[in-house]
PDB file of N, CA and C in Angstrom:
ATOM      1  N   MET A 866      14.660  24.551 -36.655  1.00 54.00           N
ATOM      2  CA  MET A 866      14.571  23.323 -36.037  1.00 54.00           C
ATOM      3  C   MET A 866      13.271  22.310 -37.004  1.00 54.00           C
ATOM      4  N   SER A 867      13.538  21.260 -36.903  1.00 59.00           N
ATOM      5  CA  SER A 867      12.524  20.434 -37.815  1.00 59.00           C
ATOM      6  C   SER A 867      11.635  19.689 -36.867  1.00 59.00           C
ATOM      7  N   ASP A 868      10.580  19.408 -37.360  1.00 66.00           N
ATOM      8  CA  ASP A 868       9.430  18.592 -36.589  1.00 66.00           C
ATOM      9  C   ASP A 868       9.629  16.959 -37.017  1.00 66.00           C
ATOM     10  N   ASP A 869      10.582  16.770 -36.973  1.00 77.00           N
ATOM     11  CA  ASP A 869      10.879  15.247 -36.949  1.00 77.00           C
ATOM     12  C   ASP A 869      10.532  14.523 -35.722  1.00 77.00           C
ATOM     13  N   PHE A 870      11.004  15.143 -34.474  1.00 79.00           N
ATOM     14  CA  PHE A 870      10.928  14.655 -33.514  1.00 79.00           C
ATOM     15  C   PHE A 870       9.247  14.828 -32.762  1.00 79.00           C
ATOM     16  N   ALA A 871       8.705  13.709 -32.425  1.00 78.00           N
ATOM     17  CA  ALA A 871       7.485  13.845 -31.995  1.00 78.00           C
ATOM     18  C   ALA A 871       7.181  12.920 -30.785  1.00 78.00           C
ATOM     19  N   ILE A 872       6.283  13.130 -29.879  1.00 79.00           N
ATOM     20  CA  ILE A 872       5.993  12.013 -28.904  1.00 79.00           C
ATOM     21  C   ILE A 872       4.365  11.882 -28.815  1.00 79.00           C
ATOM     22  N   LYS A 873       3.855  10.603 -29.253  1.00 77.00           N
ATOM     23  CA  LYS A 873       2.575  10.521 -29.403  1.00 77.00           C
ATOM     24  C   LYS A 873       2.061   9.930 -28.127  1.00 77.00           C
ATOM     25  N   LEU A 874       1.190  10.544 -27.589  1.00 77.00           N
ATOM     26  CA  LEU A 874       0.591  10.353 -26.118  1.00 77.00           C
ATOM     27  C   LEU A 874      -0.845   9.577 -26.276  1.00 77.00           C
ATOM     28  N   SER A 875      -1.034   8.581 -25.814  1.00 73.00           N
ATOM     29  CA  SER A 875      -2.264   7.716 -25.997  1.00 73.00           C
ATOM     30  C   SER A 875      -3.052   7.749 -24.718  1.00 73.00           C
ATOM     31  N   SER A 876      -4.505   8.226 -24.817  1.00 77.00           N
ATOM     32  CA  SER A 876      -5.315   8.138 -23.915  1.00 77.00           C
ATOM     33  C   SER A 876      -6.010   7.218 -23.472  1.00 77.00           C
ATOM     34  N   LYS A 877      -5.787   6.260 -24.306  1.00 77.00           N
ATOM     35  CA  LYS A 877      -6.698   4.912 -24.446  1.00 77.00           C
ATOM     36  C   LYS A 877      -6.146   4.145 -23.244  1.00 77.00           C
ATOM     37  N   PRO A 878      -7.017   3.531 -22.413  1.00 76.00           N
ATOM     38  CA  PRO A 878      -6.708   2.572 -21.156  1.00 76.00           C
ATOM     39  C   PRO A 878      -6.240   1.314 -21.819  1.00 76.00           C
ATOM     40  N   LYS A 879      -5.335   0.644 -21.153  1.00 79.00           N
ATOM     41  CA  LYS A 879      -4.548  -0.546 -21.732  1.00 79.00           C
ATOM     42  C   LYS A 879      -5.563  -1.597 -21.438  1.00 79.00           C
ATOM     43  N   PRO A 880      -6.022  -2.556 -22.460  1.00 83.00           N
ATOM     44  CA  PRO A 880      -6.945  -3.637 -22.432  1.00 83.00           C
ATOM     45  C   PRO A 880      -6.288  -4.657 -21.172  1.00 83.00           C
ATOM     46  N   ILE A 881      -7.195  -5.280 -20.403  1.00 86.00           N
ATOM     47  CA  ILE A 881      -7.001  -6.056 -19.470  1.00 86.00           C
ATOM     48  C   ILE A 881      -8.352  -7.003 -19.209  1.00 86.00           C
ATOM     49  N   THR A 882      -7.783  -8.201 -19.184  1.00 90.00           N
ATOM     50  CA  THR A 882      -8.846  -9.151 -18.664  1.00 90.00           C
ATOM     51  C   THR A 882      -9.532  -9.323 -17.361  1.00 90.00           C
ATOM     52  N   ARG A 883     -10.534  -9.716 -17.079  1.00 90.00           N
ATOM     53  CA  ARG A 883     -10.965  -9.701 -15.726  1.00 90.00           C
ATOM     54  C   ARG A 883     -10.429 -10.526 -14.768  1.00 90.00           C
ATOM     55  N   ALA A 884      -9.727 -11.611 -15.367  1.00 92.00           N
ATOM     56  CA  ALA A 884      -8.852 -12.593 -14.673  1.00 92.00           C
ATOM     57  C   ALA A 884      -7.712 -12.030 -14.240  1.00 92.00           C
ATOM     58  N   ALA A 885      -6.945 -11.301 -15.149  1.00 90.00           N
ATOM     59  CA  ALA A 885      -5.580 -10.248 -14.783  1.00 90.00           C
ATOM     60  C   ALA A 885      -5.848  -9.378 -13.699  1.00 90.00           C
ATOM     61  N   GLU A 886      -7.113  -8.593 -13.867  1.00 88.00           N
ATOM     62  CA  GLU A 886      -7.614  -7.670 -13.048  1.00 88.00           C
ATOM     63  C   GLU A 886      -7.897  -8.215 -11.496  1.00 88.00           C
ATOM     64  N   LYS A 887      -8.258  -9.245 -11.627  1.00 90.00           N
ATOM     65  CA  LYS A 887      -8.502 -10.156 -10.018  1.00 90.00           C
ATOM     66  C   LYS A 887      -7.134 -10.449  -9.613  1.00 90.00           C
ATOM     67  N   ALA A 888      -6.196 -11.036 -10.453  1.00 91.00           N
ATOM     68  CA  ALA A 888      -5.050 -11.236 -10.109  1.00 91.00           C
ATOM     69  C   ALA A 888      -4.235  -9.970  -9.220  1.00 91.00           C
ATOM     70  N   ILE A 889      -4.639  -8.971  -9.985  1.00 87.00           N
ATOM     71  CA  ILE A 889      -3.590  -7.720  -9.745  1.00 87.00           C
ATOM     72  C   ILE A 889      -4.298  -7.151  -8.237  1.00 87.00           C
ATOM     73  N   ASP A 890      -5.729  -7.350  -8.388  1.00 84.00           N
ATOM     74  CA  ASP A 890      -6.302  -6.964  -6.878  1.00 84.00           C
ATOM     75  C   ASP A 890      -5.963  -7.737  -5.704  1.00 84.00           C
ATOM     76  N   ASN A 891      -5.843  -9.103  -6.043  1.00 87.00           N
ATOM     77  CA  ASN A 891      -5.351  -9.980  -4.998  1.00 87.00           C
ATOM     78  C   ASN A 891      -3.876  -9.686  -4.340  1.00 87.00           C
ATOM     79  N   ALA A 892      -3.118  -9.465  -5.592  1.00 89.00           N
ATOM     80  CA  ALA A 892      -1.647  -9.218  -5.065  1.00 89.00           C
ATOM     81  C   ALA A 892      -1.410  -7.858  -4.562  1.00 89.00           C
ATOM     82  N   GLY A 893      -2.553  -6.842  -4.729  1.00 86.00           N
ATOM     83  CA  GLY A 893      -2.530  -5.515  -4.070  1.00 86.00           C
ATOM     84  C   GLY A 893      -2.808  -5.643  -2.830  1.00 86.00           C
ATOM     85  N   GLU A 894      -3.763  -6.369  -2.557  1.00 84.00           N
ATOM     86  CA  GLU A 894      -4.489  -6.570  -1.159  1.00 84.00           C
ATOM     87  C   GLU A 894      -3.407  -7.396  -0.345  1.00 84.00           C
ATOM     88  N   ALA A 895      -2.833  -8.344  -0.886  1.00 88.00           N
ATOM     89  CA  ALA A 895      -1.736  -9.027  -0.142  1.00 88.00           C
ATOM     90  C   ALA A 895      -0.701  -8.280   0.412  1.00 88.00           C
ATOM     91  N   ALA A 896      -0.353  -7.056  -0.605  1.00 90.00           N
ATOM     92  CA  ALA A 896       0.478  -6.059  -0.285  1.00 90.00           C
ATOM     93  C   ALA A 896       0.216  -5.012   0.626  1.00 90.00           C
ATOM     94  N   GLY A 897      -1.214  -5.025   1.133  1.00 86.00           N
ATOM     95  CA  GLY A 897      -1.673  -3.979   1.994  1.00 86.00           C
ATOM     96  C   GLY A 897      -2.409  -2.921   1.325  1.00 86.00           C
ATOM     97  N   PHE A 898      -2.672  -3.036   0.157  1.00 83.00           N
ATOM     98  CA  PHE A 898      -3.353  -2.049  -0.588  1.00 83.00           C
ATOM     99  C   PHE A 898      -4.942  -2.175  -0.442  1.00 83.00           C
ATOM    100  N   VAL A 899      -5.651  -1.027  -0.614  1.00 75.00           N
ATOM    101  CA  VAL A 899      -7.199  -1.261   0.001  1.00 75.00           C
ATOM    102  C   VAL A 899      -7.812  -1.780  -1.295  1.00 75.00           C
ATOM    103  N   SER A 900      -8.891  -2.153  -1.444  1.00 69.00           N
ATOM    104  CA  SER A 900      -9.781  -2.551  -2.486  1.00 69.00           C
ATOM    105  C   SER A 900     -10.076  -1.451  -3.364  1.00 69.00           C
ATOM    106  N   ARG A 901     -10.479  -1.835  -4.756  1.00 68.00           N
ATOM    107  CA  ARG A 901     -10.688  -0.613  -5.538  1.00 68.00           C
ATOM    108  C   ARG A 901     -12.154  -0.202  -5.455  1.00 68.00           C
ATOM    109  N   GLU A 902     -12.779  -0.905  -4.946  1.00 74.00           N
ATOM    110  CA  GLU A 902     -14.477  -0.883  -4.850  1.00 74.00           C
ATOM    111  C   GLU A 902     -14.780   0.314  -4.133  1.00 74.00           C
ATOM    112  N   PRO A 903     -15.694   1.199  -4.538  1.00 77.00           N
ATOM    113  CA  PRO A 903     -15.819   2.566  -3.728  1.00 77.00           C
ATOM    114  C   PRO A 903     -16.583   2.011  -2.501  1.00 77.00           C
ATOM    115  N   ALA A 904     -16.332   2.865  -1.271  1.00 76.00           N
ATOM    116  CA  ALA A 904     -16.711   2.628  -0.038  1.00 76.00           C
ATOM    117  C   ALA A 904     -18.215   2.902  -0.072  1.00 76.00           C
ATOM    118  N   SER A 905     -18.957   2.437   0.904  1.00 76.00           N
ATOM    119  CA  SER A 905     -20.298   2.719   1.155  1.00 76.00           C
ATOM    120  C   SER A 905     -20.691   4.004   1.503  1.00 76.00           C
ATOM    121  N   ARG A 906     -21.937   4.373   0.852  1.00 76.00           N
ATOM    122  CA  ARG A 906     -22.261   5.615   0.733  1.00 76.00           C
ATOM    123  C   ARG A 906     -22.490   6.126   2.260  1.00 76.00           C
ATOM    124  N   ARG A 907     -21.828   6.947   2.658  1.00 79.00           N
ATOM    125  CA  ARG A 907     -22.357   7.414   3.992  1.00 79.00           C
ATOM    126  C   ARG A 907     -23.547   8.659   4.199  1.00 79.00           C
ATOM    127  N   GLY A 908     -23.806   8.891   5.158  1.00 82.00           N
ATOM    128  CA  GLY A 908     -24.709   9.926   5.473  1.00 82.00           C
ATOM    129  C   GLY A 908     -26.279   9.462   5.493  1.00 82.00           C
ATOM    130  N   ARG A 909     -27.238  10.342   5.497  1.00 83.00           N
ATOM    131  CA  ARG A 909     -28.678   9.869   5.526  1.00 83.00           C
ATOM    132  C   ARG A 909     -29.133   9.084   4.305  1.00 83.00           C
ATOM    133  N   ARG A 910     -29.980   8.172   4.647  1.00 81.00           N
ATOM    134  CA  ARG A 910     -30.502   7.294   3.457  1.00 81.00           C
ATOM    135  C   ARG A 910     -31.487   8.241   2.593  1.00 81.00           C
ATOM    136  N   PRO A 911     -31.465   8.010   1.091  1.00 79.00           N
ATOM    137  CA  PRO A 911     -32.423   8.955   0.662  1.00 79.00           C
ATOM    138  C   PRO A 911     -34.027   8.866   0.871  1.00 79.00           C
ATOM    139  N   SER A 912     -34.511   9.877   1.181  1.00 78.00           N
ATOM    140  CA  SER A 912     -35.870   9.911   1.614  1.00 78.00           C
ATOM    141  C   SER A 912     -37.002   9.553   0.333  1.00 78.00           C
ATOM    142  N   PRO A 913     -37.935   8.678   0.569  1.00 79.00           N
ATOM    143  CA  PRO A 913     -39.024   8.731  -0.445  1.00 79.00           C
ATOM    144  C   PRO A 913     -39.622   9.847  -0.842  1.00 79.00           C
ATOM    145  N   ARG A 914     -39.828  10.865   0.244  1.00 75.00           N
ATOM    146  CA  ARG A 914     -40.388  12.244  -0.075  1.00 75.00           C
ATOM    147  C   ARG A 914     -39.480  13.192  -0.724  1.00 75.00           C
ATOM    148  N   THR A 915     -39.153  13.090  -1.957  1.00 75.00           N
ATOM    149  CA  THR A 915     -38.343  13.983  -2.705  1.00 75.00           C
ATOM    150  C   THR A 915     -39.246  15.225  -3.260  1.00 75.00           C
ATOM    151  N   GLY A 916     -40.194  14.932  -3.335  1.00 77.00           N
ATOM    152  CA  GLY A 916     -40.932  16.365  -4.009  1.00 77.00           C
ATOM    153  C   GLY A 916     -41.147  17.373  -2.994  1.00 77.00           C
ATOM    154  N   GLN A 917     -40.500  18.459  -3.358  1.00 76.00           N
ATOM    155  CA  GLN A 917     -40.755  19.700  -2.621  1.00 76.00           C
ATOM    156  C   GLN A 917     -41.704  21.040  -3.197  1.00 76.00           C
ATOM    157  N   ILE A 918     -42.500  21.435  -2.316  1.00 78.00           N
ATOM    158  CA  ILE A 918     -43.377  22.614  -2.771  1.00 78.00           C
ATOM    159  C   ILE A 918     -42.892  23.628  -1.738  1.00 78.00           C
ATOM    160  N   HIS A 919     -42.773  24.805  -2.297  1.00 75.00           N
ATOM    161  CA  HIS A 919     -42.745  26.038  -1.513  1.00 75.00           C
ATOM    162  C   HIS A 919     -43.923  26.838  -1.679  1.00 75.00           C
ATOM    163  N   ALA A 920     -44.679  26.424  -0.654  1.00 80.00           N
ATOM    164  CA  ALA A 920     -45.993  27.324  -0.599  1.00 80.00           C
ATOM    165  C   ALA A 920     -45.948  28.496   0.509  1.00 80.00           C
ATOM    166  N   LYS A 921     -46.442  29.356  -0.345  1.00 87.00           N
ATOM    167  CA  LYS A 921     -46.523  30.646   0.537  1.00 87.00           C
ATOM    168  C   LYS A 921     -47.728  30.972   1.217  1.00 87.00           C
ATOM    169  N   VAL A 922     -47.974  31.039   2.319  1.00 89.00           N
ATOM    170  CA  VAL A 922     -49.253  30.994   2.991  1.00 89.00           C
ATOM    171  C   VAL A 922     -48.981  32.445   3.916  1.00 89.00           C
ATOM    172  N   MET A 923     -50.140  32.837   4.346  1.00 92.00           N
ATOM    173  CA  MET A 923     -50.404  34.126   5.245  1.00 92.00           C
ATOM    174  C   MET A 923     -49.806  33.519   6.662  1.00 92.00           C
ATOM    175  N   PRO A 924     -49.165  34.536   7.491  1.00 90.00           N
ATOM    176  CA  PRO A 924     -48.483  34.128   8.795  1.00 90.00           C
ATOM    177  C   PRO A 924     -49.379  33.151   9.608  1.00 90.00           C
ATOM    178  N   ASP A 925     -50.588  33.621   9.639  1.00 93.00           N
ATOM    179  CA  ASP A 925     -51.328  33.006  10.676  1.00 93.00           C
ATOM    180  C   ASP A 925     -51.549  31.490  10.371  1.00 93.00           C
ATOM    181  N   VAL A 926     -51.668  31.123   8.961  1.00 92.00           N
ATOM    182  CA  VAL A 926     -51.807  29.928   8.504  1.00 92.00           C
ATOM    183  C   VAL A 926     -50.538  29.091   8.693  1.00 92.00           C
ATOM    184  N   GLN A 927     -49.406  29.800   8.578  1.00 91.00           N
ATOM    185  CA  GLN A 927     -47.999  29.325   8.782  1.00 91.00           C
ATOM    186  C   GLN A 927     -47.891  28.720  10.150  1.00 91.00           C
ATOM    187  N   ASP A 928     -48.510  29.652  11.131  1.00 93.00           N
ATOM    188  CA  ASP A 928     -48.244  29.472  12.638  1.00 93.00           C
ATOM    189  C   ASP A 928     -49.247  28.257  12.881  1.00 93.00           C
ATOM    190  N   GLU A 929     -50.224  28.232  12.262  1.00 94.00           N
ATOM    191  CA  GLU A 929     -51.155  27.113  12.637  1.00 94.00           C
ATOM    192  C   GLU A 929     -51.012  25.727  12.030  1.00 94.00           C
ATOM    193  N   ILE A 930     -50.440  25.628  10.932  1.00 93.00           N
ATOM    194  CA  ILE A 930     -49.552  24.405  10.207  1.00 93.00           C
ATOM    195  C   ILE A 930     -48.524  24.113  11.239  1.00 93.00           C
ATOM    196  N   ALA A 931     -47.501  24.839  11.612  1.00 93.00           N
ATOM    197  CA  ALA A 931     -46.491  24.491  12.549  1.00 93.00           C
ATOM    198  C   ALA A 931     -46.829  24.098  13.838  1.00 93.00           C
ATOM    199  N   ALA A 932     -48.044  24.756  14.360  1.00 95.00           N
ATOM    200  CA  ALA A 932     -48.460  24.206  15.599  1.00 95.00           C
ATOM    201  C   ALA A 932     -49.237  22.826  15.745  1.00 95.00           C
ATOM    202  N   ALA A 933     -49.870  22.470  14.569  1.00 95.00           N
ATOM    203  CA  ALA A 933     -50.654  21.270  14.275  1.00 95.00           C
ATOM    204  C   ALA A 933     -49.544  20.162  14.177  1.00 95.00           C
ATOM    205  N   ALA A 934     -48.548  20.550  13.371  1.00 94.00           N
ATOM    206  CA  ALA A 934     -47.429  19.448  12.908  1.00 94.00           C
ATOM    207  C   ALA A 934     -46.640  19.200  14.504  1.00 94.00           C
ATOM    208  N   ALA A 935     -46.266  20.375  15.379  1.00 95.00           N
ATOM    209  CA  ALA A 935     -45.625  20.004  16.575  1.00 95.00           C
ATOM    210  C   ALA A 935     -46.225  19.259  17.384  1.00 95.00           C
ATOM    211  N   ALA A 936     -47.660  19.420  17.435  1.00 96.00           N
ATOM    212  CA  ALA A 936     -48.644  18.893  18.573  1.00 96.00           C
ATOM    213  C   ALA A 936     -48.656  17.268  18.164  1.00 96.00           C
ATOM    214  N   ARG A 937     -48.629  17.016  16.905  1.00 95.00           N
ATOM    215  CA  ARG A 937     -48.812  15.644  16.333  1.00 95.00           C
ATOM    216  C   ARG A 937     -47.453  15.012  16.222  1.00 95.00           C
ATOM    217  N   GLY A 938     -46.334  15.543  16.350  1.00 95.00           N
ATOM    218  CA  GLY A 938     -44.996  15.088  16.165  1.00 95.00           C
ATOM    219  C   GLY A 938     -44.743  14.848  14.705  1.00 95.00           C
ATOM    220  N   VAL A 939     -45.235  15.408  13.896  1.00 94.00           N
ATOM    221  CA  VAL A 939     -44.971  15.103  12.401  1.00 94.00           C
ATOM    222  C   VAL A 939     -44.431  16.248  12.022  1.00 94.00           C
ATOM    223  N   THR A 940     -43.754  16.264  10.543  1.00 91.00           N
ATOM    224  CA  THR A 940     -43.481  17.332   9.868  1.00 91.00           C
ATOM    225  C   THR A 940     -44.724  18.138   9.301  1.00 91.00           C
ATOM    226  N   GLN A 941     -44.260  19.291   8.951  1.00 90.00           N
ATOM    227  CA  GLN A 941     -45.351  20.325   8.219  1.00 90.00           C
ATOM    228  C   GLN A 941     -45.802  19.594   6.895  1.00 90.00           C
ATOM    229  N   GLY A 942     -44.645  18.847   6.251  1.00 90.00           N
ATOM    230  CA  GLY A 942     -45.237  18.155   4.981  1.00 90.00           C
ATOM    231  C   GLY A 942     -46.272  17.245   5.129  1.00 90.00           C
ATOM    232  N   VAL A 943     -46.186  16.561   6.103  1.00 91.00           N
ATOM    233  CA  VAL A 943     -47.156  15.584   6.444  1.00 91.00           C
ATOM    234  C   VAL A 943     -48.594  16.020   6.526  1.00 91.00           C
ATOM    235  N   ILE A 944     -48.607  17.199   7.267  1.00 93.00           N
ATOM    236  CA  ILE A 944     -49.918  17.892   7.340  1.00 93.00           C
ATOM    237  C   ILE A 944     -50.313  18.505   6.027  1.00 93.00           C
ATOM    238  N   ILE A 945     -49.559  18.948   5.150  1.00 91.00           N
ATOM    239  CA  ILE A 945     -49.878  19.151   3.649  1.00 91.00           C
ATOM    240  C   ILE A 945     -50.615  18.135   3.082  1.00 91.00           C
ATOM    241  N   GLU A 946     -49.726  17.133   3.006  1.00 91.00           N
ATOM    242  CA  GLU A 946     -50.053  15.862   2.386  1.00 91.00           C
ATOM    243  C   GLU A 946     -51.471  15.368   2.670  1.00 91.00           C
ATOM    244  N   GLU A 947     -51.592  15.260   4.161  1.00 94.00           N
ATOM    245  CA  GLU A 947     -52.968  14.954   4.675  1.00 94.00           C
ATOM    246  C   GLU A 947     -54.114  15.873   4.084  1.00 94.00           C
ATOM    247  N   ALA A 948     -53.964  17.170   4.185  1.00 93.00           N
ATOM    248  CA  ALA A 948     -54.848  18.017   3.683  1.00 93.00           C
ATOM    249  C   ALA A 948     -55.296  18.179   2.243  1.00 93.00           C
ATOM    250  N   TRP A 949     -54.021  17.529   1.381  1.00 93.00           N
ATOM    251  CA  TRP A 949     -54.134  17.277   0.021  1.00 93.00           C
ATOM    252  C   TRP A 949     -55.126  15.993  -0.269  1.00 93.00           C
ATOM    253  N   LYS A 950     -54.744  14.963   0.501  1.00 95.00           N
ATOM    254  CA  LYS A 950     -55.720  13.873   0.540  1.00 95.00           C
ATOM    255  C   LYS A 950     -57.054  14.023   0.801  1.00 95.00           C
ATOM    256  N   ALA A 951     -57.390  14.916   1.956  1.00 95.00           N
ATOM    257  CA  ALA A 951     -58.790  15.294   2.184  1.00 95.00           C
ATOM    258  C   ALA A 951     -59.378  16.058   1.097  1.00 95.00           C
ATOM    259  N   TYR A 952     -58.631  16.963   0.500  1.00 95.00           N
ATOM    260  CA  TYR A 952     -59.239  17.758  -0.663  1.00 95.00           C
ATOM    261  C   TYR A 952     -59.476  16.941  -1.842  1.00 95.00           C
ATOM    262  N   LYS A 953     -58.736  15.979  -2.165  1.00 95.00           N
ATOM    263  CA  LYS A 953     -58.970  15.109  -3.296  1.00 95.00           C
ATOM    264  C   LYS A 953     -60.098  14.364  -2.973  1.00 95.00           C
ATOM    265  N   SER A 954     -60.390  13.720  -1.634  1.00 94.00           N
ATOM    266  CA  SER A 954     -61.658  12.759  -1.408  1.00 94.00           C
ATOM    267  C   SER A 954     -62.881  13.640  -1.190  1.00 94.00           C
ATOM    268  N   GLY A 955     -62.920  14.802  -1.103  1.00 89.00           N
ATOM    269  CA  GLY A 955     -63.873  15.677  -1.066  1.00 89.00           C
ATOM    270  C   GLY A 955     -64.427  16.052  -2.433  1.00 89.00           C
ATOM    271  N   LYS A 956     -63.637  15.699  -3.409  1.00 76.00           N
ATOM    272  CA  LYS A 956     -64.155  16.365  -4.919  1.00 76.00           C
ATOM    273  C   LYS A 956     -65.301  15.334  -5.545  1.00 76.00           C
TER     274      LYS A 956
END
């Protein structure tokens, strides 16, 4: 067999102008196709509290922190943040 026959495949995208893309999108939407734009992100919004610490404490301290957080209606992280703030102000 000879290697005379070859298929050249290109992975480069076809160049398109913004105006042509807009016309294609309008035609597609008129035909019932949905927009290319990604849908809005679902789920919970990102929290400003992204830093995590995994403090290992004695069981009695764990129970006291959990009780204080439950009594005040806040998370245990808030209790730790306030304790750190008090520690820094005492220096």
